[in-house]
PDB file of C-alpha atoms and ligand atoms in Angstrom:
ATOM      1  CA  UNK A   1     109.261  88.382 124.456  1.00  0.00           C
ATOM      2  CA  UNK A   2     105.370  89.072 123.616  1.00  0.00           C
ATOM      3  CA  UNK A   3     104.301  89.705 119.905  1.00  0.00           C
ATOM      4  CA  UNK A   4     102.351  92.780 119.987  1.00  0.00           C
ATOM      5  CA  UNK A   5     101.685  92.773 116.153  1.00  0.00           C
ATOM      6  CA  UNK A   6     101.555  89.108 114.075  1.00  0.00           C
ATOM      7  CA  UNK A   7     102.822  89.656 110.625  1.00  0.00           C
ATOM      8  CA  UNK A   8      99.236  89.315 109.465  1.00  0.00           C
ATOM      9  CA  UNK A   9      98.113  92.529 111.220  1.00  0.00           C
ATOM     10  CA  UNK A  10     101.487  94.235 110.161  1.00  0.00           C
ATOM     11  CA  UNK A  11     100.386  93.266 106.234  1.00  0.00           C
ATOM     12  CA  UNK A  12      96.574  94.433 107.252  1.00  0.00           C
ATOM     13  CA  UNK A  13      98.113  97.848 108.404  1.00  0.00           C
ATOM     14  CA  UNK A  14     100.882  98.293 105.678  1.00  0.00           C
ATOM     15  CA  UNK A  15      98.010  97.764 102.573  1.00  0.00           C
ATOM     16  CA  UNK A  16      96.106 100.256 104.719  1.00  0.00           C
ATOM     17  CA  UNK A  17      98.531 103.051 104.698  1.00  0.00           C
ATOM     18  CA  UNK A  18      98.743 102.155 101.276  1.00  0.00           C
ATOM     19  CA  UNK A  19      95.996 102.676 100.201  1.00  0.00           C
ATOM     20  CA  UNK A  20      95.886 105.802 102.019  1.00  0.00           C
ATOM     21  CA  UNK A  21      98.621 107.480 100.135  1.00  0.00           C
ATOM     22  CA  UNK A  22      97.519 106.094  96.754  1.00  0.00           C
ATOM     23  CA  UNK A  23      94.193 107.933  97.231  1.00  0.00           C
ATOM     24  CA  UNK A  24      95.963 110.893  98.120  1.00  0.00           C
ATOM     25  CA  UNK A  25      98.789 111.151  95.408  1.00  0.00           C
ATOM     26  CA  UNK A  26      96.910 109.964  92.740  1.00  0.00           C
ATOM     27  CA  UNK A  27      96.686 113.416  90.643  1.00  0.00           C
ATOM     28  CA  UNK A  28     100.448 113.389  91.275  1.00  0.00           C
ATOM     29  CA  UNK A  29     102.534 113.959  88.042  1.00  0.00           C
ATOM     30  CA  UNK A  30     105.770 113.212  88.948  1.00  0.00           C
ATOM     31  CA  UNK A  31     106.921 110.432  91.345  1.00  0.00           C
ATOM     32  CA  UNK A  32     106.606 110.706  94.935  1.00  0.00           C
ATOM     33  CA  UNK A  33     110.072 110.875  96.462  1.00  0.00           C
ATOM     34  CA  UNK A  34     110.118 108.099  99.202  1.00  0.00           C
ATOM     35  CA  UNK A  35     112.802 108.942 101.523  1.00  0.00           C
ATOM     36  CA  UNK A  36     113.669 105.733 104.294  1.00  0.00           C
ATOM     37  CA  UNK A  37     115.404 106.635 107.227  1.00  0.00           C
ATOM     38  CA  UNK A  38     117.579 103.790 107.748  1.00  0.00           C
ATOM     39  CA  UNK A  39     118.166 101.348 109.200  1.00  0.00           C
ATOM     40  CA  UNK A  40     114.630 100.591 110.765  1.00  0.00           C
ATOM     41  CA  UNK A  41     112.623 101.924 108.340  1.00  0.00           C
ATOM     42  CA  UNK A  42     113.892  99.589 105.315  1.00  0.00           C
ATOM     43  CA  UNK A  43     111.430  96.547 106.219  1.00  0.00           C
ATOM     44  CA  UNK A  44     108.302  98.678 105.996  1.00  0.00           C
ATOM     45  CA  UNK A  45     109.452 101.089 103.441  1.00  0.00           C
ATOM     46  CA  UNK A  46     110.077  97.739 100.747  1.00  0.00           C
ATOM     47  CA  UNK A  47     106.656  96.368 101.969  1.00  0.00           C
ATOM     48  CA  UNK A  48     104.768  99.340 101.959  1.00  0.00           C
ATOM     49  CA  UNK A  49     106.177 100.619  98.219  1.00  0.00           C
ATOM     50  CA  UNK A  50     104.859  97.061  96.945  1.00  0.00           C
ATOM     51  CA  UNK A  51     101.133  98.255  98.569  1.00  0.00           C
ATOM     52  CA  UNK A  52     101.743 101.840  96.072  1.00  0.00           C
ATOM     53  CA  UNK A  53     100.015 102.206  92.638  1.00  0.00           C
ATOM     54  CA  UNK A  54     101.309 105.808  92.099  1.00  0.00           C
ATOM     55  CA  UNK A  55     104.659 106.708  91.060  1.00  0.00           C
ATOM     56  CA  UNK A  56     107.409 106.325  93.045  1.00  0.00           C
ATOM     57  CA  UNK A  57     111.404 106.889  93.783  1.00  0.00           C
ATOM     58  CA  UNK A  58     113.033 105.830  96.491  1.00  0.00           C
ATOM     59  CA  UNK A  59     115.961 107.512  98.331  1.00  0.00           C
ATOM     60  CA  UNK A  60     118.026 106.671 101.667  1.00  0.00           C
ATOM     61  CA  UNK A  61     118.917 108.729 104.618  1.00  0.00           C
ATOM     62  CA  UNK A  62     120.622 107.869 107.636  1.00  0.00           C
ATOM     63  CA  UNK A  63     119.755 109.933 110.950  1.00  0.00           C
ATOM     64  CA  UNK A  64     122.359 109.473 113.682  1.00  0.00           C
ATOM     65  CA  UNK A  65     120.917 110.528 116.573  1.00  0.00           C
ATOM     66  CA  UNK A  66     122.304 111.283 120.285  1.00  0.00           C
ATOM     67  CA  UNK A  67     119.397 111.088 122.297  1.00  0.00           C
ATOM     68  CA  UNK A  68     121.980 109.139 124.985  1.00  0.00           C
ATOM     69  CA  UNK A  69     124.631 111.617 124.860  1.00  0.00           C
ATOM     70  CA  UNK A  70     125.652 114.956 126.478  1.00  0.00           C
ATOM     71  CA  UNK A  71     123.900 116.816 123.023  1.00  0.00           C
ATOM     72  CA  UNK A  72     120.706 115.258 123.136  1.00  0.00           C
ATOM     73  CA  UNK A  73     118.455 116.077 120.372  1.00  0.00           C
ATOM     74  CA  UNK A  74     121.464 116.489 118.276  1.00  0.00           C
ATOM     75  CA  UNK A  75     121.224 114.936 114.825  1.00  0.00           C
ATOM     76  CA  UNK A  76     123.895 115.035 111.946  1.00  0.00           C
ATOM     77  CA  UNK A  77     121.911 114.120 108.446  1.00  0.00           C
ATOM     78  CA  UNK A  78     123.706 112.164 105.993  1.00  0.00           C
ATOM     79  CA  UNK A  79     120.895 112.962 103.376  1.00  0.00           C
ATOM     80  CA  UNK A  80     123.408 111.565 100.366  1.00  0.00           C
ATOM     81  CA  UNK A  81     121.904 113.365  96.964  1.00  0.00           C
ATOM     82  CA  UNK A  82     117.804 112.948  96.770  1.00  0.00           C
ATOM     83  CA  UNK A  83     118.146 115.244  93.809  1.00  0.00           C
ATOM     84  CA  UNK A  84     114.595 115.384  93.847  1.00  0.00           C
ATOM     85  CA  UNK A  85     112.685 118.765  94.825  1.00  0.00           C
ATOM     86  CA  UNK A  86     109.491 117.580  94.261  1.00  0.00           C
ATOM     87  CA  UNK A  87     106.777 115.772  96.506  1.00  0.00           C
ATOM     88  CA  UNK A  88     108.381 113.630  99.537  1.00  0.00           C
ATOM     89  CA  UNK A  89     107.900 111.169 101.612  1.00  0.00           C
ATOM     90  CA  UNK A  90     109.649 110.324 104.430  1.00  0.00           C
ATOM     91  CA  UNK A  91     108.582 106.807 106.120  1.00  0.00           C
ATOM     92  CA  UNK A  92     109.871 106.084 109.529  1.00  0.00           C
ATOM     93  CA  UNK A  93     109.195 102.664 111.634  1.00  0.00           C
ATOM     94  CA  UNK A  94     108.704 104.434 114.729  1.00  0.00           C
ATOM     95  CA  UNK A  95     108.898 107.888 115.967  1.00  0.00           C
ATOM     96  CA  UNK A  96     109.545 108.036 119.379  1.00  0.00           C
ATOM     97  CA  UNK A  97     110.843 111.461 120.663  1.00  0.00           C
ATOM     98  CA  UNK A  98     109.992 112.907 117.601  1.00  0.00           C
ATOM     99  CA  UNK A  99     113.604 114.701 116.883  1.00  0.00           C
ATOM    100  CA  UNK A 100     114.403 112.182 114.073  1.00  0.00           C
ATOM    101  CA  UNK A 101     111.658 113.179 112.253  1.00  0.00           C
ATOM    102  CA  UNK A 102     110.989 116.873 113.162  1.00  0.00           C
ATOM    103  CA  UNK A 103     115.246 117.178 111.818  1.00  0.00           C
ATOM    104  CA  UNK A 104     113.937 115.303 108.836  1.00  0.00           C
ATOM    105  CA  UNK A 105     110.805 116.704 108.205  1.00  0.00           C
ATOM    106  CA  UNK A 106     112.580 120.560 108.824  1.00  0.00           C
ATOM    107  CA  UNK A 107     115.110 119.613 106.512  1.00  0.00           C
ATOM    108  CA  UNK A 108     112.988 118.972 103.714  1.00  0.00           C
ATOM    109  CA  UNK A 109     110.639 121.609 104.012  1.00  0.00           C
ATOM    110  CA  UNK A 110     113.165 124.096 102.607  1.00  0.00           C
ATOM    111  CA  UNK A 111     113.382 122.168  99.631  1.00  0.00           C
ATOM    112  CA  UNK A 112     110.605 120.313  98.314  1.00  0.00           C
ATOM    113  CA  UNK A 113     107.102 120.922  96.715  1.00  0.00           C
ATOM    114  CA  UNK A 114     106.081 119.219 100.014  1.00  0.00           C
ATOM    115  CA  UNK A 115     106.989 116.554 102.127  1.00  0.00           C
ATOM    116  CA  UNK A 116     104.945 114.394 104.481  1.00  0.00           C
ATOM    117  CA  UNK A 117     105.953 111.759 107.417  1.00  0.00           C
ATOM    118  CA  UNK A 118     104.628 107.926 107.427  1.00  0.00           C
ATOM    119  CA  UNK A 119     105.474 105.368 110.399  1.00  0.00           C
ATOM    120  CA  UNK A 120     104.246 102.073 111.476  1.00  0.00           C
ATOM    121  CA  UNK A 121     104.714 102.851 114.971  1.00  0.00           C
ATOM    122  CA  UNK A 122     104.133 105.877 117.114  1.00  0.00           C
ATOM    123  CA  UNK A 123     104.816 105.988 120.559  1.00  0.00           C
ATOM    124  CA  UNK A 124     103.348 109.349 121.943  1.00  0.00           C
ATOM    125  CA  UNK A 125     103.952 108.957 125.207  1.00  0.00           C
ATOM    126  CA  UNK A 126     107.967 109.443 124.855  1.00  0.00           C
ATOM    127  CA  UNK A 127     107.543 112.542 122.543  1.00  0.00           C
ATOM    128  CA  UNK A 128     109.677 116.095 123.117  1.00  0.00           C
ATOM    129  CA  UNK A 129     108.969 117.719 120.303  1.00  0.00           C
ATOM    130  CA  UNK A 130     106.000 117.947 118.113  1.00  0.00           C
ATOM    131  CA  UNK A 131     105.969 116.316 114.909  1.00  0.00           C
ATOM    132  CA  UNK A 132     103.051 116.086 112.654  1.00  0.00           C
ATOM    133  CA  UNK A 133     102.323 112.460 111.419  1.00  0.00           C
ATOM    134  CA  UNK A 134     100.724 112.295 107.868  1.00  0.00           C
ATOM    135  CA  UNK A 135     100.136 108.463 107.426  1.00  0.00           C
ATOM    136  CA  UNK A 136     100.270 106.161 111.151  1.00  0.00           C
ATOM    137  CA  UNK A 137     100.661 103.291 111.520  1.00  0.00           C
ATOM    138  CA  UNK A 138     100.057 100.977 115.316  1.00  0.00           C
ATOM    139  CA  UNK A 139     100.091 103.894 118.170  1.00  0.00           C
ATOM    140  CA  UNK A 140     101.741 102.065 120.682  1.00  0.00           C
ATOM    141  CA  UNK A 141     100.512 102.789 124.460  1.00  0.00           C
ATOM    142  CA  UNK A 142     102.698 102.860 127.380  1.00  0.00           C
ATOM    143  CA  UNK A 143     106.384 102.718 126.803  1.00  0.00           C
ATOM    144  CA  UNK A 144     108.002  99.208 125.519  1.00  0.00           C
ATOM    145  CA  UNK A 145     110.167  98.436 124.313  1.00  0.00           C
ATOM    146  CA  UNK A 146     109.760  96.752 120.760  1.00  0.00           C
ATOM    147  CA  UNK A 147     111.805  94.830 118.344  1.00  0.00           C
ATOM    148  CA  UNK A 148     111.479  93.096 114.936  1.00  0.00           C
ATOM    149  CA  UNK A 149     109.835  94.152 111.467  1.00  0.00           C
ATOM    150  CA  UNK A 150     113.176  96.381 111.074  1.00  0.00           C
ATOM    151  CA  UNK A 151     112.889  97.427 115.078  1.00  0.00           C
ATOM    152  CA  UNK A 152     116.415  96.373 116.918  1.00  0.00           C
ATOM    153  CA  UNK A 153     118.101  95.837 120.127  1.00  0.00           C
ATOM    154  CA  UNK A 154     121.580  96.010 119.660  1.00  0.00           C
ATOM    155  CA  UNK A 155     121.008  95.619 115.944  1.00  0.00           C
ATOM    156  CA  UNK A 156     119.517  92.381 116.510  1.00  0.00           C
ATOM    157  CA  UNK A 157     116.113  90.604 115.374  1.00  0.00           C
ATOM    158  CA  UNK A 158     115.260  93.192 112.678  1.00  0.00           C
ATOM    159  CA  UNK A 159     114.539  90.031 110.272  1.00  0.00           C
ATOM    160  CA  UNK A 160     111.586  89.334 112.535  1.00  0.00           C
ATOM    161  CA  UNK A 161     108.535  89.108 110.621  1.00  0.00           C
ATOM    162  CA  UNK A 162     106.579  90.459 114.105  1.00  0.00           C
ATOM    163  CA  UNK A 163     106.849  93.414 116.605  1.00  0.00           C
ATOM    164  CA  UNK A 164     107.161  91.825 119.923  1.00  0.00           C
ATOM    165  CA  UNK A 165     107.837  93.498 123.431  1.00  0.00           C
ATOM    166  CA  UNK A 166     111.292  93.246 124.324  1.00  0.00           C
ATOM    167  CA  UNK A 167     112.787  93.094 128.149  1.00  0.00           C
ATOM    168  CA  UNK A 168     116.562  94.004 127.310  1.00  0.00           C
ATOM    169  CA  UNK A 169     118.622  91.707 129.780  1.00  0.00           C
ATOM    170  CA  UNK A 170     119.785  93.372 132.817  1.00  0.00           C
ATOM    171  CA  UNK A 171     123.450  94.655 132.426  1.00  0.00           C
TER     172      UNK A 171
HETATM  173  C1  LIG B 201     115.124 104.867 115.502  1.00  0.00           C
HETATM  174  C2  LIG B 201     113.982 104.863 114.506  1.00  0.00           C
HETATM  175  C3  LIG B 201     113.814 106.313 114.183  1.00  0.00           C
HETATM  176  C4  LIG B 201     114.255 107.012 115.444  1.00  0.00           C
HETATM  177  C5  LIG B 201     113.061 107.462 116.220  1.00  0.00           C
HETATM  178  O1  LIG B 201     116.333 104.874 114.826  1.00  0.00           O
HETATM  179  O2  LIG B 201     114.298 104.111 113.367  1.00  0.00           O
HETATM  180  O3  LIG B 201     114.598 106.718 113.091  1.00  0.00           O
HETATM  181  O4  LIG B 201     114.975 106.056 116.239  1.00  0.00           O
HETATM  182  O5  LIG B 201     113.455 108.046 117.434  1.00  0.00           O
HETATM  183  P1  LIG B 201     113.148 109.548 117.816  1.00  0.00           P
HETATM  184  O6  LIG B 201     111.708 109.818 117.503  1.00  0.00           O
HETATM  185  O7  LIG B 201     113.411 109.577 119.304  1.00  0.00           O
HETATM  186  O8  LIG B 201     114.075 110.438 117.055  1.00  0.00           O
HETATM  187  P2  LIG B 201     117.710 104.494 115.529  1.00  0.00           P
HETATM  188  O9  LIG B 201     118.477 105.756 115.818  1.00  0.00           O
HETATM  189  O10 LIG B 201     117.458 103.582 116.688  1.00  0.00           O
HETATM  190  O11 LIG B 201     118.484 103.736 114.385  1.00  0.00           O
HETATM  191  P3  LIG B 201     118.051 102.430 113.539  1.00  0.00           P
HETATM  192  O12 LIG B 201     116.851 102.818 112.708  1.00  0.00           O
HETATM  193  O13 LIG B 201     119.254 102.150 112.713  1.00  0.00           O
HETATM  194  O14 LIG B 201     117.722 101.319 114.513  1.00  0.00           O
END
């Protein structure tokens, strides 16, 4: 295991995006809608709403995916009730093939005043589909495969306060 990003550049990054979408919802008049995809997403999303100054909400949403099945691409949306039309935004802590987010961000289109996408991670080089990132975070090069800060293997070492490079064990 390798840490890629000490929890000291994660903070660095997180206040950064921060302060990127404080300077851009500041005129807002209601709250922004802040819609975590969980699991992975819930480290970042309760750091990065302590960075925000504007109005917020927060909401849930958990993407099941089946990238490793015969319906790849697939995703069922438990959205739960966001009950909230207004400005969203959905924070991710990676987007990899993109169909997590471009389901997400389609999803939401239909129904609010406008929704945006913010990750800590992208990893370009695995995407299918296009998906267009608001606020990024760390653009990862190459193709590894990372864990901690939320990030799992086997829904371990999310409580890692680092992203580190991960070598699953051979099976
Ligand atoms: C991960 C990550 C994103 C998604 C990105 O979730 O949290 O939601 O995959 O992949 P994509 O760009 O290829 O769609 P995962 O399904 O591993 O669940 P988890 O967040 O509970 O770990």
């Amino acid at each position: 295991m390798k840490i890629i990003y000490p929890a000291t550049a994660i903070t660095q990054e997180v206040a950064r995006l921060g302060q990127e979408i404080n300077r851009d919802y500041a005129e807002i008049t209601e709250p922004l809608l802040l819609v975590v995809v969980l699991q992975g997403a819930m480290i970042f999303a309760a750091d990065l709403m302590r960075t925000l100054t504007i109005p917020c909400t927060l909401a849930c949403v958990r993407a099941s995916s089946y990238r490793q099945s015969t319906s790849a691409g697939e995703l069922v949306l438990d959205l739960g009730d966001p009950a909230d039309h207004g400005d969203i935004l959905i924070i991710e802590d990676i987007v990899d093939t993109g169909q997590t987010a471009q389901a997400l961000l389609n999803h939401f289109r239909t129904e609010a005043r406008s929704v945006h996408l913010c990750t800590l991670l992208d990893k370009p080089k695995r995407r299918k589909v296009e998906v267009l990132i608001t606020y990024c975070g760390f653009v990862l090069a190459g193709d590894p495969f990372v864990i901690g800060y939320g990030l799992d293997y086997h829904e371990r070492y999310r409580e890692l306060p680092y992203i580190a490079d991960f070598t699953p064990p051979a099976s």
